Coordinates of C-alpha atoms and ligand atoms in Angstrom, one line a residue:
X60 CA -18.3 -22.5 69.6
X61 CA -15.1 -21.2 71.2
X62 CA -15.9 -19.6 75.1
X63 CA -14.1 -16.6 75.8
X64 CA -14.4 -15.0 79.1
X65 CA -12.7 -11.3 79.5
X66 CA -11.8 -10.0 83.0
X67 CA -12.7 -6.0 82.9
X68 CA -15.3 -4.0 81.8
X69 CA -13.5 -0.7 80.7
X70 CA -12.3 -0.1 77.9
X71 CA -10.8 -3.6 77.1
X72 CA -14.3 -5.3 78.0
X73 CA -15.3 -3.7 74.1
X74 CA -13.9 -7.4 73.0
X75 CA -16.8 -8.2 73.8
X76 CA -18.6 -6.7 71.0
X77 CA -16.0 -7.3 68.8
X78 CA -16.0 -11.5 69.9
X79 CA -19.6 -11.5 69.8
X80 CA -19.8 -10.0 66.1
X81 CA -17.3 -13.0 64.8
X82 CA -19.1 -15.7 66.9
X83 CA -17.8 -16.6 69.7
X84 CA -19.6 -17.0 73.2
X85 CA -18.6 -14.6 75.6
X86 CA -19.0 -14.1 79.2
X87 CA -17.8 -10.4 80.2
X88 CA -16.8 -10.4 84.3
X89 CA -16.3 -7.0 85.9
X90 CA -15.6 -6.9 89.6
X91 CA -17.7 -4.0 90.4
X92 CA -19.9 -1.8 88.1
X93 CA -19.3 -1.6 84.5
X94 CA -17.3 0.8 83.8
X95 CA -16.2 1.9 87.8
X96 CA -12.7 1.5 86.8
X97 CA -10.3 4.3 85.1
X98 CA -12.8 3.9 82.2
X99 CA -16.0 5.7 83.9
X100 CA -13.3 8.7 85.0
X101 CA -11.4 9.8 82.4
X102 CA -11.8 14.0 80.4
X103 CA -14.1 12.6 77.9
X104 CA -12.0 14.2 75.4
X105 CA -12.7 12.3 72.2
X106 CA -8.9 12.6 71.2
X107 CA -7.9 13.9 67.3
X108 CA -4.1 12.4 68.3
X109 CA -2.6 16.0 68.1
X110 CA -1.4 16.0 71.8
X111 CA 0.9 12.8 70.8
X112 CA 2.2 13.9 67.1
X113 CA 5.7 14.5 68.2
X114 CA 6.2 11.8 70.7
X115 CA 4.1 9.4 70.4
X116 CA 3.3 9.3 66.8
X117 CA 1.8 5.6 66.7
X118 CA -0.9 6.5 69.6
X119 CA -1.6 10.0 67.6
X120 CA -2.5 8.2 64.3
X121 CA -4.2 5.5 66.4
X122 CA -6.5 8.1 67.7
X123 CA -7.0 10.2 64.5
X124 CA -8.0 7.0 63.1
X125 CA -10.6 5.8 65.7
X126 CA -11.7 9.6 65.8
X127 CA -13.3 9.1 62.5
X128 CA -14.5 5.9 63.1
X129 CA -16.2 6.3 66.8
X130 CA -17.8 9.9 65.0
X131 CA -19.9 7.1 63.2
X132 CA -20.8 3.9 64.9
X133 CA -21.3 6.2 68.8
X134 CA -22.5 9.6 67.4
X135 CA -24.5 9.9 70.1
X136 CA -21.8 9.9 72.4
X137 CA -19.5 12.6 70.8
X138 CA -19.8 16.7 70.9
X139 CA -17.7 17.3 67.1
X140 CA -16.7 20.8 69.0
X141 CA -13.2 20.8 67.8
X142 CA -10.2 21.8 69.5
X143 CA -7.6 24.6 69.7
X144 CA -3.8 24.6 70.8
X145 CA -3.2 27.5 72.0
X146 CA 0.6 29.2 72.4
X147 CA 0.8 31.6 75.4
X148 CA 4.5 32.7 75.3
X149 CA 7.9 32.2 72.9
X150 CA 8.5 28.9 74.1
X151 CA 4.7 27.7 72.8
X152 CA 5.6 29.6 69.7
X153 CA 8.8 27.7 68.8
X154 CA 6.8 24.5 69.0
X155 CA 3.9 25.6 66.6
X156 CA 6.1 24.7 63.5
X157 CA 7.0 21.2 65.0
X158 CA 3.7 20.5 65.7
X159 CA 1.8 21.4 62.5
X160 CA 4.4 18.8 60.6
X161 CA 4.0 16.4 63.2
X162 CA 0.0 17.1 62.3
X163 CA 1.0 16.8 58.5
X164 CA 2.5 13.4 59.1
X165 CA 0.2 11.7 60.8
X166 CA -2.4 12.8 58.5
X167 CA -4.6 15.3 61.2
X168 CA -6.3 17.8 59.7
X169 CA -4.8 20.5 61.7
X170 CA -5.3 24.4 60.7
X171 CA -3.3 27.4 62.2
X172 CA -6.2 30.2 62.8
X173 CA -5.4 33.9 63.7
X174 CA -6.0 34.7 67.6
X175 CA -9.0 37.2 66.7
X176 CA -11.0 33.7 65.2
X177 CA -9.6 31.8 68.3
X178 CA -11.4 34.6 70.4
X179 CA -14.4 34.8 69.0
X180 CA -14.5 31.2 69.1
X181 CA -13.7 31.1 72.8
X182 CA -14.3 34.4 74.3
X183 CA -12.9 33.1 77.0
X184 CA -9.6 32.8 76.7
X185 CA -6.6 33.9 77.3
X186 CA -6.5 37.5 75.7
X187 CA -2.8 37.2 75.4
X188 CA -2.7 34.2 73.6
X189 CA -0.2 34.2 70.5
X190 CA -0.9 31.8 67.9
X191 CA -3.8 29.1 67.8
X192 CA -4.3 26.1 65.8
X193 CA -7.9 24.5 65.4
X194 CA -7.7 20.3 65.5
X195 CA -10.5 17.6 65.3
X196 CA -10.9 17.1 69.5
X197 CA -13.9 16.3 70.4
X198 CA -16.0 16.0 73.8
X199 CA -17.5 12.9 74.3
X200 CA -19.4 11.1 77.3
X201 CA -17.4 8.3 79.1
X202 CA -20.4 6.6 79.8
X203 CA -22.5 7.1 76.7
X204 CA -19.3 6.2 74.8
X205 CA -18.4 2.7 76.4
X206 CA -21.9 1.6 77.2
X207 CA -23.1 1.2 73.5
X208 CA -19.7 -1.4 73.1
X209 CA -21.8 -3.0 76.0
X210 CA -25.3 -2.5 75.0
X211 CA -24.5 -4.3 71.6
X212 CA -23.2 -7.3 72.6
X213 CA -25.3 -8.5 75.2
X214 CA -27.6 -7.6 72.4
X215 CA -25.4 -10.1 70.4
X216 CA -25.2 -12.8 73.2
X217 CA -22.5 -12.1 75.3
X218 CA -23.0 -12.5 78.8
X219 CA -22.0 -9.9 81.3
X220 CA -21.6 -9.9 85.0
X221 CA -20.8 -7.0 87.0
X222 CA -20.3 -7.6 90.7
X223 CA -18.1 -10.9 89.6
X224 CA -14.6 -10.3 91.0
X225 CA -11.8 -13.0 89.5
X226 CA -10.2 -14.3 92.5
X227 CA -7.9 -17.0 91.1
X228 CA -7.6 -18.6 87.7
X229 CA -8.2 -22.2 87.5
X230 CA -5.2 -24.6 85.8
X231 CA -4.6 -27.8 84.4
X232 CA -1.6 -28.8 83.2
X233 CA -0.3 -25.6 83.4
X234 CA -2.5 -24.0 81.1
X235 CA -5.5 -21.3 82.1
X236 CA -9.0 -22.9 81.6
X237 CA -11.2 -20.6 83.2
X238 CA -11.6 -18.4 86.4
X239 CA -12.9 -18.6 90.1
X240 CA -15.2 -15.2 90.8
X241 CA -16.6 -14.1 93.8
X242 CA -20.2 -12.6 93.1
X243 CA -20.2 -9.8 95.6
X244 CA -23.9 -9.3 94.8
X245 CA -25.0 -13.4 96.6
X246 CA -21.6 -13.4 98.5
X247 CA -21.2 -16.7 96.2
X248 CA -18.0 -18.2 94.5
X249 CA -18.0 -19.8 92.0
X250 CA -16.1 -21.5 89.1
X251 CA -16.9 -20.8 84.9
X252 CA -14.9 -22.3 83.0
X253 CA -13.6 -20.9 78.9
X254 CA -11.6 -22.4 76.0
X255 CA -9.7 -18.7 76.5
X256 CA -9.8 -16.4 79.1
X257 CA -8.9 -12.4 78.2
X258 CA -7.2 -10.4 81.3
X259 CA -8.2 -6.7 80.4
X260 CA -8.2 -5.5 84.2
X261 CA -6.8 -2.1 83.2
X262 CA -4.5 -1.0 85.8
X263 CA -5.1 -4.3 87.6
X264 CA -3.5 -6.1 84.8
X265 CA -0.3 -7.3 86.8
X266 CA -2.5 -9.2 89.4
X267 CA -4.3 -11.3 87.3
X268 CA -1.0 -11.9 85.1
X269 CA 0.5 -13.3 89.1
X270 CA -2.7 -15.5 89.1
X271 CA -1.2 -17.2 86.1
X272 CA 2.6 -16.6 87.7
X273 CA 3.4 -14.4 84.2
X274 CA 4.3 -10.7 84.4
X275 CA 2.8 -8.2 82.0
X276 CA 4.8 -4.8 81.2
X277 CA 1.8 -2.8 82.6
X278 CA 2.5 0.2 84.3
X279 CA -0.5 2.7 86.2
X280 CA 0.1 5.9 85.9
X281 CA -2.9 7.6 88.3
X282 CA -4.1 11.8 86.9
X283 CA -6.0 14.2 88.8
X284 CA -9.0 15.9 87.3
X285 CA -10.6 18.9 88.3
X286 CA -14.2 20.3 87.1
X287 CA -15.6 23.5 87.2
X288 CA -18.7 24.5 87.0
X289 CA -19.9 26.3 84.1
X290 CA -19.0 25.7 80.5
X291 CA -16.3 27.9 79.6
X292 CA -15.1 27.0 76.5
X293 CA -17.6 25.4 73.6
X294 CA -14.4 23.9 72.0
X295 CA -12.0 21.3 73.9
X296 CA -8.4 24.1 74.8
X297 CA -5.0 22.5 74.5
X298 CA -1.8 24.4 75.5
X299 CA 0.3 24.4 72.5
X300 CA 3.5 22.3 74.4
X301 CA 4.8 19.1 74.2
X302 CA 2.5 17.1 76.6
X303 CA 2.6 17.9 80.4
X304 CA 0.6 18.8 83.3
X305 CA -2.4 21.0 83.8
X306 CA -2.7 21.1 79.7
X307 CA -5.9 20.7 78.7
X308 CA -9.4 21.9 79.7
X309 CA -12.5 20.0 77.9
X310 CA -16.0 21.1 78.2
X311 CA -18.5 18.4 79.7
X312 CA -22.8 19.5 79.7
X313 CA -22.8 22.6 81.8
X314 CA -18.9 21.5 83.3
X315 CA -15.6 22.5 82.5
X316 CA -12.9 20.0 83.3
X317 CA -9.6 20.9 83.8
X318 CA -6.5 18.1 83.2
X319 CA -4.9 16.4 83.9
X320 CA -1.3 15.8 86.1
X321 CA 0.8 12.2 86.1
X322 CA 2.6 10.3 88.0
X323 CA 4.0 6.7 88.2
X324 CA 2.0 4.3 91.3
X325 CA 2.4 0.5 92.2
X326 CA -1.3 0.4 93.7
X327 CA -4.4 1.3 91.9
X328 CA -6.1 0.8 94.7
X329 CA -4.1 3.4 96.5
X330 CA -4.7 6.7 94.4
X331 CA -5.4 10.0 95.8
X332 CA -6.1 13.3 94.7
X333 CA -2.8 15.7 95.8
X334 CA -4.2 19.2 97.2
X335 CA -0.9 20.3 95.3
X336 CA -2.2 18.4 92.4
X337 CA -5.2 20.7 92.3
X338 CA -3.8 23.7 93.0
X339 CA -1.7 23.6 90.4
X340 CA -4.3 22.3 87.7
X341 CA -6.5 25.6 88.8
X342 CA -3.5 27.8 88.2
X343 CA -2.7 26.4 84.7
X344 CA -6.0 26.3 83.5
X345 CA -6.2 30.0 84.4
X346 CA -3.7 30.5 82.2
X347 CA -5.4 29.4 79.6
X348 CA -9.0 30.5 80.3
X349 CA -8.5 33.4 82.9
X350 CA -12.4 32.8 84.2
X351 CA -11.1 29.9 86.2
X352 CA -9.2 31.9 88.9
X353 CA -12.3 33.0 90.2
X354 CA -13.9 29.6 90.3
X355 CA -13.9 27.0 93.0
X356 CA -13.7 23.4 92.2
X357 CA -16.7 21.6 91.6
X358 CA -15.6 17.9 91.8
X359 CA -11.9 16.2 91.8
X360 CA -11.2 12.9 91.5
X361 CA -8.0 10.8 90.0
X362 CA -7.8 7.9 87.8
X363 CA -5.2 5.2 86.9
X364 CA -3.9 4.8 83.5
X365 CA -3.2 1.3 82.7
X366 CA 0.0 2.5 80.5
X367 CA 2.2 0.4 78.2
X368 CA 5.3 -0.3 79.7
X369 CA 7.5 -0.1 76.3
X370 CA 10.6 1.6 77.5
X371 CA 12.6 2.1 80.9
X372 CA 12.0 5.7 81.1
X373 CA 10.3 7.1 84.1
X374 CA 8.5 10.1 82.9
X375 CA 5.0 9.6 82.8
X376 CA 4.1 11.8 80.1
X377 CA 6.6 10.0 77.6
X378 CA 5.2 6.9 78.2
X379 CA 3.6 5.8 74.5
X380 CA -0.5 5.4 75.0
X381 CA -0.3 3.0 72.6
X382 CA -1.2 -0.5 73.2
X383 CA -1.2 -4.2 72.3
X384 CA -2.3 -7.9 73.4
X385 CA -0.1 -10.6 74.2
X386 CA -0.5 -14.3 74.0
X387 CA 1.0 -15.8 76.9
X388 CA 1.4 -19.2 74.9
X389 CA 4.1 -17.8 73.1
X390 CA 5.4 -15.4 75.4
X391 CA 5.4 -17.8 78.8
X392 CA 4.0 -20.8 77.7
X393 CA 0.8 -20.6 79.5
X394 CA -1.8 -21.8 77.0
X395 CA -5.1 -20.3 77.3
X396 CA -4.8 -16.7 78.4
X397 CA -4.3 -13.2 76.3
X398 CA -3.5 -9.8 78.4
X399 CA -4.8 -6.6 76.9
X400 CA -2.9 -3.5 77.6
X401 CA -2.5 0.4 77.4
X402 CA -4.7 2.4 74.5
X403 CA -6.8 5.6 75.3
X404 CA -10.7 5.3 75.5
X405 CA -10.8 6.6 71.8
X406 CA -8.7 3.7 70.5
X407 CA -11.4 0.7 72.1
X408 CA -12.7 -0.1 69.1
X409 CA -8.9 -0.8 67.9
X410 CA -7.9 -2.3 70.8
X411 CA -10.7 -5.1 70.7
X412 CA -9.8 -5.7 67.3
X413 CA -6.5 -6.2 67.7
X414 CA -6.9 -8.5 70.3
X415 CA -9.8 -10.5 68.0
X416 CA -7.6 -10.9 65.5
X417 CA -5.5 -11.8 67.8
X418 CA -8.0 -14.9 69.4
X419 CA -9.2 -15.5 66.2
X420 CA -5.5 -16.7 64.9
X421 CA -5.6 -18.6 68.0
X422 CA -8.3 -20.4 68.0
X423 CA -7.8 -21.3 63.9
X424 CA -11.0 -18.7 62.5
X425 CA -10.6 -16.5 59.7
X426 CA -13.3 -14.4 60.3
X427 CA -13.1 -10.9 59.7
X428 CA -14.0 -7.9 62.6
X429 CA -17.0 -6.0 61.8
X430 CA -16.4 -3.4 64.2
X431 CA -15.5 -0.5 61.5
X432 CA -19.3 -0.6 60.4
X433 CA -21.4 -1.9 62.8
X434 CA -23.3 1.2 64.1
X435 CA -23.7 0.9 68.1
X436 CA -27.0 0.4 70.0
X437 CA -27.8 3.5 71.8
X438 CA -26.5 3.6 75.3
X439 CA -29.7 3.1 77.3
X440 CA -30.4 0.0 75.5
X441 CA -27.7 -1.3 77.8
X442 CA -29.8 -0.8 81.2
X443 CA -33.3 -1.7 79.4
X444 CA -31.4 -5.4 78.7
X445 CA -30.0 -5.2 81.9
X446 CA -34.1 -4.9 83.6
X447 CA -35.3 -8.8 83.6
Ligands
FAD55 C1 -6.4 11.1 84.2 C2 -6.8 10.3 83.0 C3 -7.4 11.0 82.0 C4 -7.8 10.4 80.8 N1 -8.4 11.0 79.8 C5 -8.7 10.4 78.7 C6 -9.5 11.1 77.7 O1 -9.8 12.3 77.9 N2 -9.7 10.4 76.5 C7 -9.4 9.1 76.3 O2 -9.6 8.6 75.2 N3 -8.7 8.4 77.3 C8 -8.4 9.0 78.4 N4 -7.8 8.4 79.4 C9 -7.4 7.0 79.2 C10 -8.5 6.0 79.4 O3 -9.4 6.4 80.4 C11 -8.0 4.6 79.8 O4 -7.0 4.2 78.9 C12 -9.0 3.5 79.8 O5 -10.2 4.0 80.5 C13 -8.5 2.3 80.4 O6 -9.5 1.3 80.3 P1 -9.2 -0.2 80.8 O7 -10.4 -1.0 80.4 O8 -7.9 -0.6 80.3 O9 -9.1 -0.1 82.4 P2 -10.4 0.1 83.4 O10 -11.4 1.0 82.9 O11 -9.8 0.4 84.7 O12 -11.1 -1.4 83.3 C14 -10.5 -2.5 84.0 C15 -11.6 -3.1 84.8 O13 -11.2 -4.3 85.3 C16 -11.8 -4.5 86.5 N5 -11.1 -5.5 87.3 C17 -9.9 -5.4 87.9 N6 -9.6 -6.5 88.6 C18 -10.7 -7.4 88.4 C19 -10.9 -8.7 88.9 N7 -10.1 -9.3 89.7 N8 -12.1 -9.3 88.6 C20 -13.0 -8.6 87.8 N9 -12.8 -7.4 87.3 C21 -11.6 -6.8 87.6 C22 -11.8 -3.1 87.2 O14 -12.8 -3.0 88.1 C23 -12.0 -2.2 85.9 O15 -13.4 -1.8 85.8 C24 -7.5 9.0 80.6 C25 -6.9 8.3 81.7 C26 -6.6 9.0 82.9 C27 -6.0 8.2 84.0

């Protein structure tokens, strides 16, 4: 049985449900707690691809797909609240026709509803709003979504280590046949050795790609979030513009949480959370729900998205949130190593599949993912397997 071992447990450490599933053994290393990267700190807005129709249309259909399909196998981690876009002046108005055929075309049930519905579906909102269009957003729990991923494979064999940090990658003959890891929890290195090892560090990509001396077209791209405190909206509120900053407020519990801005950084290590950057995601969200000008914030932090890096241009709203796997065999002749990158926390389940496929071509196994119907373990079944 083929050993895979998978650097990151965000959103790409899912392979390892996906791996375990098709039978491979797999140890899972994470260099602090699961899910402490961007993965643990994103909206929680369980996406229905409508923000991405007219740019991006590959990432919208993406996420309209996994939408569906994560409302199944995690329904314990998903509010189905629905979402509006809402136009606030001319220039939202003149992008209301674009966007409904942008809908159209990627197949997303989206519905233009008067303003009266859209208020008495959100009280809240901007009285002055001009047109509205109810899509299928959802809220979901960043935790209670990528835990389960977790929860089932251990369930299923897989090995996972938080605390493990991948300090070098060990070589022979030029190709990658396992990984040196620090356990910060014994102050212990150590060496484990794997017929294939997956980088799917996230932001952190690019360094383990120079531990193999291969680059990787990875680009973070850190947002600051700001919450509220009180839920003022039921339903997740989009401003009805191509995508930008401060467009988007998505209720969490008894939070509102109001995102999100971008911008392009060398260092995830090094991201901060602008005063400026807050400021102006207070004022924009006011715009959209006027309660939040009275409000103070209740948390901020900032995140790095691990963005695909398919294109020169420097905007990082344009940037596709698409994503794919790369087999450094055939791109640098390094045998023994696959790099994950880019997606969206809705699109896991696609992205470990892609990249299982991906392994399973690899490695010479026609087996078939399971993923699309394999309903997850609740999330706390993760921690109870983690208790010795
Ligand atoms: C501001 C913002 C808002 C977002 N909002 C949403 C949203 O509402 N909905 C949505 O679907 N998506 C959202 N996203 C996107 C989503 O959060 C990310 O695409 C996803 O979490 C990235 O997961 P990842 O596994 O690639 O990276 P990460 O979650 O960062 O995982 C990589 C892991 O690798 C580990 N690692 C790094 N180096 C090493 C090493 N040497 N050894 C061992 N482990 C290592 C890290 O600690 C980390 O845990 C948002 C992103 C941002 C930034």
């Amino acid at each position: 049985m083929e050993h895979v071992l998978i650097i990151g447990g965000g959103v790409g450490g899912a392979l390892a449900h996906d791996l375990t599933l098709r039978g491979f053994r797999v140890t899972l290393v994470e260099k602090g707690e699961l899910l402490s990267g961007t993965t643990g700190r994103h909206h929680g807005l369980l996406h229905s691809g409508a923000r991405y129709v007219l740019h991006d249309p590959a990432a919208a259909r993406e996420c309209w797909e996994e939408n569906q399909i994560l409302r199944r196998i995690a329904p314990q981690a998903i509010e189905p609240n629905d979402g509006l876009f809402v136009a606030l002046d001319e220039t939202d108005l003149s992008f209301r026709e674009p966007f409904l055929e942008g809908c159209a075309a990627a197949g997303i049930p989206a519905r233009e509803i008067s303003v009266d519905e859209a208020l008495a579906r959100v009280p809240g909102l901007n009285p002055e709003a001009k047109a509205a269009v109810r899509v299928p957003d959802g809220s979901m729990d960043a935790f209670r979504l990528a835990l389960p991923f977790f929860a089932t494979a251990r369930a299923n064999g897989a090995e996972i280590r938080p605390y493990c940090e991948v300090t070098a990658l060990e070589r022979r003959g030029g190709a990658v046949t396992g990984v040196q890891v620090c356990d910060h929890r014994t102050g212990r290195s150590e060496t484990i050795g794997a017929d294939l090892v997956v980088n799917a560090a996230g932001p952190w990509a690019g360094r383990i790609a120079e531990m193999a001396a291969v680059q990787v077209p990875i680009q973070p791209a850190p947002g600051v979030m700001v919450s509220v405190a009180g839920r003022l909206t039921h339903m997740v509120v989009n401003r009805l513009h191509p995508a930008g900053e401060g467009d988007i407020i998505v209720p969490q519990r008894r939070l509102s949480i109001l995102g999100t801005t971008a911008w392009l950084a060398d260092d995830p290590d090094r991201v901060t959370a602008p005063a400026a950057h807050i400021r102006r995601l207070l004022t924009l969200g006011a715009q959209l729900l006027p309660a939040v000008r009275s409000l103070q914030p209740h948390a901020v932090w900032s995140a790095s998205r691990p963005l695909l890096r398919t294109d020169p241009a420097l905007d990082p709203y344009s940037i596709s949130r698409t994503f794919d796997c790369f087999d450094h065999a055939v791109r640098d002749r390094v045998e023994g190593l696959v790099t994950l990158i880019g997606g969206k926390a809705t699109t896991m389940r696609a992205m470990a599949e892609k990249s299982a496929d991906l392994i399973c071509r690899k490695t010479g196994r026609n087996i078939a993912g399971r993923t699309r119907e394999t309903v997850l373990r609740p999330y706390r079944g993760y921690w109870r397997q983690a208790v010795p």
